[in-house]
Tab-separated table of C-alpha atoms in Angstrom:
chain	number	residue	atom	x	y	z
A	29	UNK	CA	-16.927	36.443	-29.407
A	30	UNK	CA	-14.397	35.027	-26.298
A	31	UNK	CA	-16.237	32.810	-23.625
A	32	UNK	CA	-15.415	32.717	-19.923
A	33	UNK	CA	-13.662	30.060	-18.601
A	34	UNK	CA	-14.086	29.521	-14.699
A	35	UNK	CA	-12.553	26.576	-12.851
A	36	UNK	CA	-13.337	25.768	-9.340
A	37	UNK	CA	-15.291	28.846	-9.582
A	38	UNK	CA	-12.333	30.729	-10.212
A	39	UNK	CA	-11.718	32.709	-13.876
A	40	UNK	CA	-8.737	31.004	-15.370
A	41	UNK	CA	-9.156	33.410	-18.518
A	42	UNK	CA	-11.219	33.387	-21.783
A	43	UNK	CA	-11.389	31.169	-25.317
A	44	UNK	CA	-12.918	31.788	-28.796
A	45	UNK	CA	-16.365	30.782	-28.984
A	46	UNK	CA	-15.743	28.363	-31.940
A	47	UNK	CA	-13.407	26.759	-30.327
A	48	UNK	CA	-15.666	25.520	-27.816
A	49	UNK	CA	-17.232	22.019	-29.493
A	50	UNK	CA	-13.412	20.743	-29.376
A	51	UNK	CA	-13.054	22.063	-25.967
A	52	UNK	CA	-16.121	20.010	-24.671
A	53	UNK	CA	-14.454	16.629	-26.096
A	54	UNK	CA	-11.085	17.210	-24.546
A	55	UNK	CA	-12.642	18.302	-21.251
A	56	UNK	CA	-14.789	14.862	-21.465
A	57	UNK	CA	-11.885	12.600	-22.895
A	58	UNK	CA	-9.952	13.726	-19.655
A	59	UNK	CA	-12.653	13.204	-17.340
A	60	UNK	CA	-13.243	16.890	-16.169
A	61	UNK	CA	-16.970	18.214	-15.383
A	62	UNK	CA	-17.958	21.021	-17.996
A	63	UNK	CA	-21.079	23.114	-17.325
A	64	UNK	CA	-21.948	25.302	-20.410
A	65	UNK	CA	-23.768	28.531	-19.585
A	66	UNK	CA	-25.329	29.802	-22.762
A	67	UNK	CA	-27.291	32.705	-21.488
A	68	UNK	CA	-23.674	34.098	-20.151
A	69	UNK	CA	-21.576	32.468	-22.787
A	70	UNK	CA	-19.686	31.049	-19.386
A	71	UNK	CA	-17.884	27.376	-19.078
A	72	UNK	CA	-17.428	26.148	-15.637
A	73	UNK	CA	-15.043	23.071	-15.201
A	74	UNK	CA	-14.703	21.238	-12.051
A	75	UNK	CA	-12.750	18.178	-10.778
A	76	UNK	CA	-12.855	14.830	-12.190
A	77	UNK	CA	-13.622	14.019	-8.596
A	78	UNK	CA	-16.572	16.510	-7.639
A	79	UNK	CA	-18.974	15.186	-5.571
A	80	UNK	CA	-17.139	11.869	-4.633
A	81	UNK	CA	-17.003	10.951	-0.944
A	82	UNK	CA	-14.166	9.007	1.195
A	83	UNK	CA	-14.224	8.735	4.389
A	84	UNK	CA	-10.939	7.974	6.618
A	85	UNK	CA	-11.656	6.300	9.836
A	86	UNK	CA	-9.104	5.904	12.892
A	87	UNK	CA	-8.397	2.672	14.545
A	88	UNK	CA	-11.416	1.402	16.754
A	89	UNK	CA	-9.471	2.334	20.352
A	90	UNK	CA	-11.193	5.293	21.795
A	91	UNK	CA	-10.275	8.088	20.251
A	92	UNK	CA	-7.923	6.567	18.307
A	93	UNK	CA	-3.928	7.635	18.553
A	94	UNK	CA	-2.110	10.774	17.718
A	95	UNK	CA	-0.461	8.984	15.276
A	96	UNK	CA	-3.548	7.567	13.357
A	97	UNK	CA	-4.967	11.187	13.054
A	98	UNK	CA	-1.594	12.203	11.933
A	99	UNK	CA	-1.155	9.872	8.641
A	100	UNK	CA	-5.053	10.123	7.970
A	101	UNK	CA	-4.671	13.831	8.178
A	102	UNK	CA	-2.341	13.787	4.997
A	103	UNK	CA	-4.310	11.384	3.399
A	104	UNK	CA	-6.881	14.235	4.190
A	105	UNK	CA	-4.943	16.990	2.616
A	106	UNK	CA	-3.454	14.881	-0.412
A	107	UNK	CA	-7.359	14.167	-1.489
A	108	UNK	CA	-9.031	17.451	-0.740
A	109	UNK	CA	-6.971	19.203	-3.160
A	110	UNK	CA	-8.141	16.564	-5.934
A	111	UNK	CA	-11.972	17.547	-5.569
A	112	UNK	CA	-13.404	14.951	-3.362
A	113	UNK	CA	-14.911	15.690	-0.180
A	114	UNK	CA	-12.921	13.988	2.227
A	115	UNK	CA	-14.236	13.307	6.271
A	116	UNK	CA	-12.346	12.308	9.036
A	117	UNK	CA	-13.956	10.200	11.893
A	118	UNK	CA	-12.903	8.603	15.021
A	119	UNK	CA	-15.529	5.548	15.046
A	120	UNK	CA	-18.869	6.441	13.462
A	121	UNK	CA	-19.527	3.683	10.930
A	122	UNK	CA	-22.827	4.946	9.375
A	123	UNK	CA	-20.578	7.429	7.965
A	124	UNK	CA	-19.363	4.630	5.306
A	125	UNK	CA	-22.850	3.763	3.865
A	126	UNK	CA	-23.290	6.352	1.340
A	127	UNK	CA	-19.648	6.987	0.496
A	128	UNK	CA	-17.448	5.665	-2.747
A	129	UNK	CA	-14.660	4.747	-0.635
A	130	UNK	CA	-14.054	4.278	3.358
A	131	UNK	CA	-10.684	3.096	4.878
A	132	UNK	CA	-9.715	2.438	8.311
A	133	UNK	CA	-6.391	3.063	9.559
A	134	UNK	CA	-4.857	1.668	12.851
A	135	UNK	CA	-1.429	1.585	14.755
A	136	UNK	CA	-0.515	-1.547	16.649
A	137	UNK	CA	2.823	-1.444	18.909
A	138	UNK	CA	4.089	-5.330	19.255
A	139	UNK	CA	6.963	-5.803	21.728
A	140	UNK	CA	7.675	-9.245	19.599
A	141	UNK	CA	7.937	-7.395	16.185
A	142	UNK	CA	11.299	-7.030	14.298
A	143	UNK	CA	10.080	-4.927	11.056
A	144	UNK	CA	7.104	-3.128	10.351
A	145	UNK	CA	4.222	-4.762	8.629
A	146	UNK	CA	1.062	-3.508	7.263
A	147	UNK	CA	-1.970	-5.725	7.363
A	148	UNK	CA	-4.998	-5.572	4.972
A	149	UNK	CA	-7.969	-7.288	6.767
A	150	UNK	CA	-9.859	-8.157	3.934
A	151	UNK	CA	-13.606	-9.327	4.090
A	152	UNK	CA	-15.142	-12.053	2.037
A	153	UNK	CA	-17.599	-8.838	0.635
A	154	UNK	CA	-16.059	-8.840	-3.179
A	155	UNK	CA	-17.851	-4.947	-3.135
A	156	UNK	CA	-14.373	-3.767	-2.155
A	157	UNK	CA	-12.152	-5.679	-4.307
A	158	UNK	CA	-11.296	-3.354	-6.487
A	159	UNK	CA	-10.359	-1.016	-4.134
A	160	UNK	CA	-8.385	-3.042	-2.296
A	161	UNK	CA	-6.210	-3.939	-5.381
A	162	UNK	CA	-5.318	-0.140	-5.756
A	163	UNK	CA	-4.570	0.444	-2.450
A	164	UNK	CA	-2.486	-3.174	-2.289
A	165	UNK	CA	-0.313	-2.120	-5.281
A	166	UNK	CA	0.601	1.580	-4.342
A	167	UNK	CA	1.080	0.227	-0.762
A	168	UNK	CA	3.186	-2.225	-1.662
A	169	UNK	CA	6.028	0.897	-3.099
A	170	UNK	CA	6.254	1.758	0.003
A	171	UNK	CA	8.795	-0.499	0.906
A	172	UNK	CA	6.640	-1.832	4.040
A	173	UNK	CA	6.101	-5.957	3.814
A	174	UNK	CA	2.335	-6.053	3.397
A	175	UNK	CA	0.018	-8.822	4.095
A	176	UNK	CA	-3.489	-9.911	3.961
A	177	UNK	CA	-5.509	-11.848	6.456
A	178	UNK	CA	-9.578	-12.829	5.154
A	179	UNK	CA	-11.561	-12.203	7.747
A	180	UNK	CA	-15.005	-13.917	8.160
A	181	UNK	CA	-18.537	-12.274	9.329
A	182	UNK	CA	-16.811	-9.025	9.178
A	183	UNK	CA	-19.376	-6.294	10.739
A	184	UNK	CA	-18.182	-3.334	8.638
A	185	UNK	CA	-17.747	-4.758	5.303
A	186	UNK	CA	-17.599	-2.189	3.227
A	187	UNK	CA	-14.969	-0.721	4.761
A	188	UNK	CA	-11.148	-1.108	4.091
A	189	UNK	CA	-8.846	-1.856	7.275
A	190	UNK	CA	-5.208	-1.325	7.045
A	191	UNK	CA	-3.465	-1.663	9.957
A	192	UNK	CA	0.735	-0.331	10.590
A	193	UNK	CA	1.874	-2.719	13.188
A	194	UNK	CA	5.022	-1.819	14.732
A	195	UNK	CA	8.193	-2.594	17.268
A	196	UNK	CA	7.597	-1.319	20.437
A	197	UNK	CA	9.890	1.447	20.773
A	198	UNK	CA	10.694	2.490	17.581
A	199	UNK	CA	12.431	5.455	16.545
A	200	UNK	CA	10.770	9.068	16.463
A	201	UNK	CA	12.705	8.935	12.510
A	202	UNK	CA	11.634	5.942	11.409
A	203	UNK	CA	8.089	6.734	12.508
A	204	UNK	CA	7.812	9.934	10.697
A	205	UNK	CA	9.296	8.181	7.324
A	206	UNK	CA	6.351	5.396	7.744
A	207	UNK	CA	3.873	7.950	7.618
A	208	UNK	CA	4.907	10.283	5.057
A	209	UNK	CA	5.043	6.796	2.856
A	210	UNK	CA	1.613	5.799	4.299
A	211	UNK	CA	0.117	8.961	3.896
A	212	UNK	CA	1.328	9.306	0.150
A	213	UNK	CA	0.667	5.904	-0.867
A	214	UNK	CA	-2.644	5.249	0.622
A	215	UNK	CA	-3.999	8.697	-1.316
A	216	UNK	CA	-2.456	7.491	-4.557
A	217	UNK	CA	-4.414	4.525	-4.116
A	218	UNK	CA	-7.270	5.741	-3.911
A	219	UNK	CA	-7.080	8.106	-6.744
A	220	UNK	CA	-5.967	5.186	-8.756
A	221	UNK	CA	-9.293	3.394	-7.864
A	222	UNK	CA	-11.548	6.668	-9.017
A	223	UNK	CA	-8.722	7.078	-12.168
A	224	UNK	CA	-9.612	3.224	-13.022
A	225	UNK	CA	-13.529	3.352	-12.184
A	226	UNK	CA	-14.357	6.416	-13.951
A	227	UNK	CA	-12.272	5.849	-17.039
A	228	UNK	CA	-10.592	9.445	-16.339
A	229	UNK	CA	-7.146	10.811	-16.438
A	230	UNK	CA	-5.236	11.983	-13.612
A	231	UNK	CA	-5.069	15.549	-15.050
A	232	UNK	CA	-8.912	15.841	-14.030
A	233	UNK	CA	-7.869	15.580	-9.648
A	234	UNK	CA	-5.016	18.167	-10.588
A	235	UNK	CA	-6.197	21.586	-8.752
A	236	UNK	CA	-6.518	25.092	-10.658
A	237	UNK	CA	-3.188	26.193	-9.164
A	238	UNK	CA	-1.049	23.149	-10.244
A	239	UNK	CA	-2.717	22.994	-13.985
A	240	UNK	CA	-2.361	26.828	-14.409
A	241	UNK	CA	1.534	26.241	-13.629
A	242	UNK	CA	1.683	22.885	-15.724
A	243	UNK	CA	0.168	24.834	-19.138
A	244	UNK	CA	1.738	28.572	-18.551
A	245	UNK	CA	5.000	26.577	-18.052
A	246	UNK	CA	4.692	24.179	-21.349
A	247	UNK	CA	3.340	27.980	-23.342
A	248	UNK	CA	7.132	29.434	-21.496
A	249	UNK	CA	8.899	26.923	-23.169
A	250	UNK	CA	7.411	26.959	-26.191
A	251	UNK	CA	7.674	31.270	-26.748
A	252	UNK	CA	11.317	30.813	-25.562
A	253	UNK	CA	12.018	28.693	-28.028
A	254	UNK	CA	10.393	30.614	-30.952
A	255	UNK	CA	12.015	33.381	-29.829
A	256	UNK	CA	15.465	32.012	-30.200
A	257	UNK	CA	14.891	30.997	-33.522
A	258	UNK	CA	14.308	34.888	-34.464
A	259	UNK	CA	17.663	35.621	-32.451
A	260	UNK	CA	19.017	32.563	-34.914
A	261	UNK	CA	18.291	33.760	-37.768
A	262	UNK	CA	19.592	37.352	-37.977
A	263	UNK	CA	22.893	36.005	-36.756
A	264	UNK	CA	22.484	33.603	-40.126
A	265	UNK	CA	21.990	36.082	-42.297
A	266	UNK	CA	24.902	38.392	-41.071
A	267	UNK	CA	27.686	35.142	-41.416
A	268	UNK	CA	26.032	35.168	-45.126
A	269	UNK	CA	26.545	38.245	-45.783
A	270	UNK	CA	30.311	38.328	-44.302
A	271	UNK	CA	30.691	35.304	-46.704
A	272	UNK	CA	29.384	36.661	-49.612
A	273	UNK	CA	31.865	39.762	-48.931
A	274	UNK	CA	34.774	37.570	-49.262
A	275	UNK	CA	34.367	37.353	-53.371
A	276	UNK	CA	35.511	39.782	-55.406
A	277	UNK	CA	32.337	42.226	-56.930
A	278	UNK	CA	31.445	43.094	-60.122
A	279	UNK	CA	33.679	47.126	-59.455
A	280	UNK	CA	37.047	44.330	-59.714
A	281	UNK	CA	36.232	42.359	-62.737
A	282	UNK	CA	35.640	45.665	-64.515
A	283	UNK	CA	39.047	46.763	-63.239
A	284	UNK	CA	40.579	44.079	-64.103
A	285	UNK	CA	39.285	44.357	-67.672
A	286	UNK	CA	40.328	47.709	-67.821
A	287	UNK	CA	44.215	47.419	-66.662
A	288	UNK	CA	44.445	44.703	-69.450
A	289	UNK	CA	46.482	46.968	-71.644
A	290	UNK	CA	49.046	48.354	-68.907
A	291	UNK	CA	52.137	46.697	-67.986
A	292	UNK	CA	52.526	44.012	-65.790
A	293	UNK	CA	53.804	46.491	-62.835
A	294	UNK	CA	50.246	48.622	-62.832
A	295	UNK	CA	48.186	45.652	-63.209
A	296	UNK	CA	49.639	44.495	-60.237
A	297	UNK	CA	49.792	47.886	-58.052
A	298	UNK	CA	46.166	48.470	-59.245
A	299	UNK	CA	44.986	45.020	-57.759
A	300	UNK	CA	46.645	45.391	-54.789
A	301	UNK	CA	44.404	48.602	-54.139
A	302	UNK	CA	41.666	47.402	-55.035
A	303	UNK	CA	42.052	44.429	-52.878
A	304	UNK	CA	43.070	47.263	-50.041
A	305	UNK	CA	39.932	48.655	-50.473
A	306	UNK	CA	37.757	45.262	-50.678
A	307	UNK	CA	39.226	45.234	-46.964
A	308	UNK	CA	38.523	48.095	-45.940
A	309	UNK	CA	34.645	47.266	-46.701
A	310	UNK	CA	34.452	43.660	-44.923
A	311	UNK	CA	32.780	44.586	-41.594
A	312	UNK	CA	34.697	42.994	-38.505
A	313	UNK	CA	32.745	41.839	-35.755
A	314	UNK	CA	33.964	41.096	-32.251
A	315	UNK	CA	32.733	38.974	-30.185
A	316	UNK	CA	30.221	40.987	-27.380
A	317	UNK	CA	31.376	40.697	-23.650
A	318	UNK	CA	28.789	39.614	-22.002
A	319	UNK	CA	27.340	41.436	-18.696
A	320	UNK	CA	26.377	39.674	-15.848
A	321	UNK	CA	23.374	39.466	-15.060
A	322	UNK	CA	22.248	41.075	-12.491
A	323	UNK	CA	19.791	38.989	-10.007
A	324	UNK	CA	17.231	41.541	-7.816
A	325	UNK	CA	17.509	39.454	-4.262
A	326	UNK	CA	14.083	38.363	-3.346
A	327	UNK	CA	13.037	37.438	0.479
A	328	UNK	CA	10.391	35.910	1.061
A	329	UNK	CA	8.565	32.825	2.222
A	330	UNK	CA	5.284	31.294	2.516
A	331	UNK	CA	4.155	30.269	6.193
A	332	UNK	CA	1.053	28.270	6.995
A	333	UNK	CA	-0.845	25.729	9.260
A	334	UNK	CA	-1.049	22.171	8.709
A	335	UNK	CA	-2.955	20.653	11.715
A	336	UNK	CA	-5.492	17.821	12.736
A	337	UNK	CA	-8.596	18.399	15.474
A	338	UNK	CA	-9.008	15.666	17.899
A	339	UNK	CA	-12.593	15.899	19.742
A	340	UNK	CA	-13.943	13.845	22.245
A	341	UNK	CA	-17.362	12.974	22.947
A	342	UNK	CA	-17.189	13.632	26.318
A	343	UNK	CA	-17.444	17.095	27.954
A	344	UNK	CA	-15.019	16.676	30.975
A	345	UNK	CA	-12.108	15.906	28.169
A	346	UNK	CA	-10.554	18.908	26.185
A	347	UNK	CA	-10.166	18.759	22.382
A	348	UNK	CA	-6.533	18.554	21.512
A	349	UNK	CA	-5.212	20.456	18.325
A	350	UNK	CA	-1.982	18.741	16.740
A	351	UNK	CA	-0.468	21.721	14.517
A	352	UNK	CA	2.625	22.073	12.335
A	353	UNK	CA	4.103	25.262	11.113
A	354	UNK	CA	5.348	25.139	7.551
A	355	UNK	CA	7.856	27.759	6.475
A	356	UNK	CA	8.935	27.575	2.669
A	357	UNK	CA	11.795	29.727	1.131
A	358	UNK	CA	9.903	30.643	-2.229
A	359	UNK	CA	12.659	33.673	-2.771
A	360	UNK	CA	16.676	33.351	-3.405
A	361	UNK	CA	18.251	34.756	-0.051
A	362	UNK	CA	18.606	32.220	2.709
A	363	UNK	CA	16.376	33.153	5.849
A	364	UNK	CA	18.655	32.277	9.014
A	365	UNK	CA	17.319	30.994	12.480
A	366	UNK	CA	13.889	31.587	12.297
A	367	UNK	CA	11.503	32.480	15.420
A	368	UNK	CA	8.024	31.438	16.105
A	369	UNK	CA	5.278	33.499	17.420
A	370	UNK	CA	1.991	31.942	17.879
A	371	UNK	CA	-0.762	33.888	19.059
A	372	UNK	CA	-3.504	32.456	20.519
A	373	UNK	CA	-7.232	33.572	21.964
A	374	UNK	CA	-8.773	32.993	24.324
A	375	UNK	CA	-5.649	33.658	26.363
A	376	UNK	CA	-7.054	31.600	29.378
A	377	UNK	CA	-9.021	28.662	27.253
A	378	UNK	CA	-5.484	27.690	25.638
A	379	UNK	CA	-2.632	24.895	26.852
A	380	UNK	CA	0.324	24.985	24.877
A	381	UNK	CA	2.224	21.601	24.999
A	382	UNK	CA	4.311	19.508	22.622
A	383	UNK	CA	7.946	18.917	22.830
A	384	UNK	CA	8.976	22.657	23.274
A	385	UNK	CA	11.277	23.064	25.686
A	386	UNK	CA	11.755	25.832	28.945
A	387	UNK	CA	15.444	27.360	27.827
A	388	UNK	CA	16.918	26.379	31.594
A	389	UNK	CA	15.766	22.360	30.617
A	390	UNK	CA	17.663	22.375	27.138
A	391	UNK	CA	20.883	21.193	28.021
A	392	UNK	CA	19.527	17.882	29.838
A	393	UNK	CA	15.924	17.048	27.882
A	394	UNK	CA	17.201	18.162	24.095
A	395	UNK	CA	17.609	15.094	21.691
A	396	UNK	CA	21.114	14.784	20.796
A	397	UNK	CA	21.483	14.699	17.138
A	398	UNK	CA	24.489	13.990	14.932
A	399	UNK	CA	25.881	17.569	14.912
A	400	UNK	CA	24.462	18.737	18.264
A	401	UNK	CA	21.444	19.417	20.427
A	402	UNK	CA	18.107	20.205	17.578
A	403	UNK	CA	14.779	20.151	18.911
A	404	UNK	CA	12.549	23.708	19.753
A	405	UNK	CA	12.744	26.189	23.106
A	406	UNK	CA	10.847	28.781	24.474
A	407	UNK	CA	12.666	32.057	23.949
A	408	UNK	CA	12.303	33.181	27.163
A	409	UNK	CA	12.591	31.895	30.804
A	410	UNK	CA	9.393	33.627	31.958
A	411	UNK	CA	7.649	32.286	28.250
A	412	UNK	CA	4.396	31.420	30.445
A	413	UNK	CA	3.913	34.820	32.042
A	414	UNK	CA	4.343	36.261	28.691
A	415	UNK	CA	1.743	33.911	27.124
A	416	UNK	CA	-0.711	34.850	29.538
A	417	UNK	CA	-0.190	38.423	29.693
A	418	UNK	CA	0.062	39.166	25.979
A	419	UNK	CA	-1.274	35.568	24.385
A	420	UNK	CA	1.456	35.152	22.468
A	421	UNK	CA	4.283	32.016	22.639
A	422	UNK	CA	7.779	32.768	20.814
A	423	UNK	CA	9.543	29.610	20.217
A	424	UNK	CA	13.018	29.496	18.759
A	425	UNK	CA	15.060	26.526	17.448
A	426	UNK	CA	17.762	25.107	19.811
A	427	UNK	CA	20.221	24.607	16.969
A	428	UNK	CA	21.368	27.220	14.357
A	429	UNK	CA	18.907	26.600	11.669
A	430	UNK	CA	18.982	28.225	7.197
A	431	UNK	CA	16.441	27.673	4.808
A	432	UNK	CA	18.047	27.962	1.660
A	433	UNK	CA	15.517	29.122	-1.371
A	434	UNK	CA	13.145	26.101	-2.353
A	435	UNK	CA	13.357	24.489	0.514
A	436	UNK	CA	10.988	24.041	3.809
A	437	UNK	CA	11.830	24.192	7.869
A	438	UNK	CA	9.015	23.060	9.645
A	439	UNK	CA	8.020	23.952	13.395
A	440	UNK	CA	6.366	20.292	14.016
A	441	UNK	CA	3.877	18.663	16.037
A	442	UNK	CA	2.790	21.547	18.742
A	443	UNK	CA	-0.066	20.570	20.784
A	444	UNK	CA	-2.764	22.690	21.860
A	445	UNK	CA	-5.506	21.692	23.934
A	446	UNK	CA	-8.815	23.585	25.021
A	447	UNK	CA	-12.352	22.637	26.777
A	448	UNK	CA	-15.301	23.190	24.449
A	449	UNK	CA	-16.197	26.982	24.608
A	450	UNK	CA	-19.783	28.604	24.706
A	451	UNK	CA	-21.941	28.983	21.826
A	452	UNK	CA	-20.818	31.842	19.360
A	453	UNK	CA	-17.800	31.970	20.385
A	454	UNK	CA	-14.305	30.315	19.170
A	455	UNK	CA	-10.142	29.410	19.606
A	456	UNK	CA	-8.054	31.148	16.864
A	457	UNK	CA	-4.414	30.343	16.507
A	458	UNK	CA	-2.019	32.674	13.871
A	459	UNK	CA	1.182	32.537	13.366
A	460	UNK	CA	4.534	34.998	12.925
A	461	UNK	CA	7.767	34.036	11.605
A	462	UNK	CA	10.667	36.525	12.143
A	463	UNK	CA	14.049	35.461	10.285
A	464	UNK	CA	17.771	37.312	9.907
A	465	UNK	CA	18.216	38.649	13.490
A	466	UNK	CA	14.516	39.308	12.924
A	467	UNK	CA	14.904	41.910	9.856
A	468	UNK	CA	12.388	40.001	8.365
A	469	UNK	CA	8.796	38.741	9.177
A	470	UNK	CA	6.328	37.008	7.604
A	471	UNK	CA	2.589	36.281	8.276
A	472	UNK	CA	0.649	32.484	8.532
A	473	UNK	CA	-1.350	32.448	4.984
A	474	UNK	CA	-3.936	30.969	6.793
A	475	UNK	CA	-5.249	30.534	10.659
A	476	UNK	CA	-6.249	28.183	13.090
A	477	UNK	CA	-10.080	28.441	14.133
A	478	UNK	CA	-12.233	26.202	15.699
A	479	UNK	CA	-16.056	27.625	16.435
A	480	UNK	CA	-18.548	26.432	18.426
């Protein structure tokens, strides 16, 4: 009898009933939930992480800044896909009361600052210590200087205030590295202090898709090499056998008994035909030419939304959508200057801003990069008559762009903003990508939709 295995609520596959004991203590020696259903011989295995709660909080400034939301939105991401719920807040302390962890995250521009610095305001509360430590040691690979200022009669002490302070003025580059090296180190951090708390391993915050690829991979390697042990061992047997060929058989020690009694001359003439005809019976191999393979061209991509809501409390301000645009090669033909088409409804609820540029303002407002203008343009001059008539913006890149297989191209940072809509109804955003003098398009996995 097989059982079901689900994970995530999603069948992975099935596994002999008695091996199920011994599946139970791996699952709990790793730190993964099991749920055994006996009445539907089912297992259902969830996240080390299940039911845990963190909280991210922006800086205390009103509303906090587009940059705050940004790294706290890929802390967001990184720890979703581990099994925690994650929330993101502007400034709503209660939030951190019932939660395992809750960090606070805050940019601070100093015109007096050389390097950046990151700043852990640590109470006298020792409830936190342990977290702190986690986040202190990952933080400290970033290659940031951190340090650590005690702060007395600290209002929110159970929460965890790191703070990027930073030159005034400093480069659009530099800024994106800092937060890709917050943003990784800060989740790692955490998921160090659950790993260390709970006495789990990290393969319990791994999601379905990632372990499914870890395991099918390590059973690839392990069939492949089987399987070129069988091709071995034919090819053994056959250099044996060639070998073995190469001594006389029993047919020529008989002959050679028999020619005994004839002269010298026949002895000789009847070994040398025999010998002729021990020849004649070794099988000669040449070596195989091998064919090229022949690789079936592939071309395709996946294309989806990464993006962060910002919504104010007041009524009179719109909500602002920061969005990026992720386009990934997964095939093995290079896609060539790719064009954007977002699509957006309401047509007349939705702004479009960021730093897309009007085609006749390219030449004087494009940043100047090492080999050229870069940066993203409308396609066309009229682009805002077309977005209102058919709600749809196509964006193109200024500079000849490829996205050779594996890699990613990413249309970053587009801002959308839109005043709160009547009940029931809702802003969607999707997304087109057309590539190689648009022969080839492919659709957003996923959509942008905001309800109210």
């Amino acid at each position: 009898m097989d059982v079901e295995v689900y994970y995530s609520g999603q069948r992975g596959g099935t596994m002999p009933y008695a091996a199920l004991p011994a599946f139970r203590l791996f699952c709990k020696q790793n730190g993964f939930q099991l749920k055994w259903d006996s009445t539907n011989k089912r297992v259902d295995l969830d996240s080390g992480l299940k039911g845990k709660v963190c909280v991210l909080f922006t800086g205390i400034s009103s509303g906090g800044t587009a940059y705050e939301w940004e790294v706290l939105g890929n802390v967001q991401k990184f720890l979703s896909d581990s099994g925690m719920e994650v929330v993101l807040s502007q400034n709503n302390p209660s939030l951190a009361k019932n939660t395992d962890v809750a960090i606070r995250f805050s940019l601070k521009e100093m015109r007096v600052l050389e390097k950046p610095r990151l700043i852990f305001f640590q109470s006298e509360d020792e409830k936190r210590q342990d977290l702190i430590k986690c986040l202190r040691t990952e933080m400290q690979q970033s290659g940031i200087p951190c340090h650590y200022k005690v702060t007395k009669n600290q209002k929110q002490p159970s929460i965890v205030h790191i703070q990027l302070q930073l030159p005034l003025f400093t480069e659009v580059s530099k800024r994106k590295l800092y937060s890709e090296k917050i943003s990784l180190h800060l989740a790692s951090g955490v998921l160090e202090y659950f790993q260390n708390g709970l006495h789990i391993q990290p393969m319990a915050f791994l999601p379905p898709n990632i372990l499914k690829l870890f395991y099918s991979t390590m059973l690839f390697t392990s069939d492949k090499e089987s399987q070129q042990g069988e091709e071995e061992k034919p090819l053994a047997e056959e250099q044996n056998t060639i070998q073995e060929s190469d001594q006389p058989s029993a047919e020529v020690i008989d002959l050679n008994r028999e020619v005994n009694s004839e002269s010298e001359s026949e002895r000789e003439e009847l070994l040398i035909l025999a010998e002729e005809e021990l020849l004649e019976q070794v099988v000669t191999i040449h070596p195989v030419e091998e064919v090229p393979e022949q690789v079936e061209l592939r071309t395709t991509a996946e294309v989806y939304f990464d993006y962060t809501l910002i919504h104010s409390e007041s009524v009179e301000k719109p909500y602002l959508l920061i969005g990026t645009l992720q386009v990934k090669n997964t095939g093995n033909v290079e896609l060539k200057n790719p064009i954007v088409c977002l699509r957006v409804s309401p047509v007349d609820s939705i702004k479009m801003g960021g730093q897309v540029l009007p085609p006749k303002l390219v030449e004087t407002m494009a940043v100047q990069g090492t080999s050229g203008l870069k940066g993203w343009r409308y396609l066309e001059d009229d682009w805002f008559a077309q977005a209102m008539e058919r709600g749809e913006y196509w964006i193109a890149p200024i500079q000849p762009v490829t996205i050779v297989p594996e890699s990613t191209e990413s249309f970053q940072n587009f801002q959308i903003s839109f005043m709160k809509q009547e009940a029931g109804k809702g802003i969607v955003v999707e997304g087109v990508v057309l590539c190689n003098d648009q022969t080839v398009h492919f659709s957003a996995n996923n959509r942008i939709a905001v309800s109210f």
